[in-house]
Amino acid sequence: DIAAMLQAVSRRFWYFHLSDEEQFKQTAELHLAIVNAIANGDAAAAAAASDQLIDHLVEFANATLPGA
């Protein structure tokens, strides 16, 4: 139940910020890096790409906070 609630809040947050084309492009490229690493069977690269994506998303979310 908690995961579903967090997913719904997350979806609203990203939908609100969807008009930020540069953010959308960067996020898509980071997702693609994960997919490519998985497709190539490179677990280490997939883990590193996943870490980069999470870091990027946290940085963006923090930048949207008031006073940031």
PDB file of C-alpha atoms in Angstrom:
ATOM      1  CA  ASP A   1       0.000   0.000   0.000  1.00  0.00           C
ATOM      2  CA  ILE A   2       2.813   2.385   0.863  1.00  0.00           C
ATOM      3  CA  ALA A   3       4.634   1.685  -2.398  1.00  0.00           C
ATOM      4  CA  ALA A   4       1.451   2.350  -4.370  1.00  0.00           C
ATOM      5  CA  MET A   5       0.930   5.647  -2.551  1.00  0.00           C
ATOM      6  CA  LEU A   6       4.534   6.740  -3.163  1.00  0.00           C
ATOM      7  CA  GLN A   7       4.282   5.760  -6.827  1.00  0.00           C
ATOM      8  CA  ALA A   8       1.141   7.877  -7.206  1.00  0.00           C
ATOM      9  CA  VAL A   9       2.812  10.900  -5.596  1.00  0.00           C
ATOM     10  CA  SER A  10       5.920  10.379  -7.720  1.00  0.00           C
ATOM     11  CA  ARG A  11       3.837  10.195 -10.892  1.00  0.00           C
ATOM     12  CA  ARG A  12       2.128  13.490 -10.019  1.00  0.00           C
ATOM     13  CA  PHE A  13       5.494  15.136  -9.323  1.00  0.00           C
ATOM     14  CA  TRP A  14       6.967  14.049 -12.664  1.00  0.00           C
ATOM     15  CA  TYR A  15       3.794  14.876 -14.578  1.00  0.00           C
ATOM     16  CA  PHE A  16       3.953  18.406 -13.136  1.00  0.00           C
ATOM     17  CA  HIS A  17       7.581  18.747 -14.294  1.00  0.00           C
ATOM     18  CA  LEU A  18       7.101  17.040 -17.664  1.00  0.00           C
ATOM     19  CA  SER A  19       7.258  20.362 -19.481  1.00  0.00           C
ATOM     20  CA  ASP A  20      10.960  20.659 -18.557  1.00  0.00           C
ATOM     21  CA  GLU A  21      12.236  19.272 -21.870  1.00  0.00           C
ATOM     22  CA  GLU A  22      15.911  19.243 -20.900  1.00  0.00           C
ATOM     23  CA  GLN A  23      15.140  17.341 -17.702  1.00  0.00           C
ATOM     24  CA  PHE A  24      12.993  14.874 -19.637  1.00  0.00           C
ATOM     25  CA  LYS A  25      15.773  14.323 -22.202  1.00  0.00           C
ATOM     26  CA  GLN A  26      18.449  13.764 -19.546  1.00  0.00           C
ATOM     27  CA  THR A  27      16.243  11.347 -17.628  1.00  0.00           C
ATOM     28  CA  ALA A  28      15.410   9.389 -20.782  1.00  0.00           C
ATOM     29  CA  GLU A  29      19.101   9.134 -21.695  1.00  0.00           C
ATOM     30  CA  LEU A  30      19.946   7.826 -18.233  1.00  0.00           C
ATOM     31  CA  HIS A  31      17.172   5.226 -18.477  1.00  0.00           C
ATOM     32  CA  LEU A  32      18.508   4.226 -21.894  1.00  0.00           C
ATOM     33  CA  ALA A  33      21.990   3.711 -20.453  1.00  0.00           C
ATOM     34  CA  ILE A  34      20.519   1.208 -17.986  1.00  0.00           C
ATOM     35  CA  VAL A  35      18.627  -0.617 -20.726  1.00  0.00           C
ATOM     36  CA  ASN A  36      21.720  -0.788 -22.944  1.00  0.00           C
ATOM     37  CA  ALA A  37      23.865  -2.134 -20.114  1.00  0.00           C
ATOM     38  CA  ILE A  38      21.287  -4.806 -19.319  1.00  0.00           C
ATOM     39  CA  ALA A  39      20.949  -5.717 -23.016  1.00  0.00           C
ATOM     40  CA  ASN A  40      24.730  -6.096 -23.186  1.00  0.00           C
ATOM     41  CA  GLY A  41      24.752  -8.301 -20.097  1.00  0.00           C
ATOM     42  CA  ASP A  42      26.966  -5.854 -18.223  1.00  0.00           C
ATOM     43  CA  ALA A  43      25.751  -5.938 -14.621  1.00  0.00           C
ATOM     44  CA  ALA A  44      28.417  -3.515 -13.367  1.00  0.00           C
ATOM     45  CA  ALA A  45      27.546  -0.933 -16.029  1.00  0.00           C
ATOM     46  CA  ALA A  46      23.825  -1.389 -15.311  1.00  0.00           C
ATOM     47  CA  ALA A  47      24.421  -0.795 -11.597  1.00  0.00           C
ATOM     48  CA  ALA A  48      26.548   2.286 -12.301  1.00  0.00           C
ATOM     49  CA  ALA A  49      23.958   3.659 -14.739  1.00  0.00           C
ATOM     50  CA  SER A  50      21.222   3.036 -12.177  1.00  0.00           C
ATOM     51  CA  ASP A  51      23.222   4.944  -9.555  1.00  0.00           C
ATOM     52  CA  GLN A  52      23.647   7.836 -12.008  1.00  0.00           C
ATOM     53  CA  LEU A  53      19.915   7.918 -12.697  1.00  0.00           C
ATOM     54  CA  ILE A  54      19.003   7.943  -9.006  1.00  0.00           C
ATOM     55  CA  ASP A  55      21.579  10.671  -8.274  1.00  0.00           C
ATOM     56  CA  HIS A  56      20.199  12.747 -11.143  1.00  0.00           C
ATOM     57  CA  LEU A  57      16.586  12.337 -10.019  1.00  0.00           C
ATOM     58  CA  VAL A  58      17.388  13.201  -6.404  1.00  0.00           C
ATOM     59  CA  GLU A  59      19.322  16.281  -7.535  1.00  0.00           C
ATOM     60  CA  PHE A  60      16.425  17.412  -9.701  1.00  0.00           C
ATOM     61  CA  ALA A  61      13.827  16.772  -6.997  1.00  0.00           C
ATOM     62  CA  ASN A  62      15.889  18.676  -4.445  1.00  0.00           C
ATOM     63  CA  ALA A  63      16.259  21.590  -6.880  1.00  0.00           C
ATOM     64  CA  THR A  64      12.470  21.936  -7.018  1.00  0.00           C
ATOM     65  CA  LEU A  65      12.174  22.493  -3.262  1.00  0.00           C
ATOM     66  CA  PRO A  66      11.373  26.006  -2.082  1.00  0.00           C
ATOM     67  CA  GLY A  67      14.522  27.975  -1.351  1.00  0.00           C
ATOM     68  CA  ALA A  68      16.715  25.623  -3.381  1.00  0.00           C
TER      69      ALA A  68
END
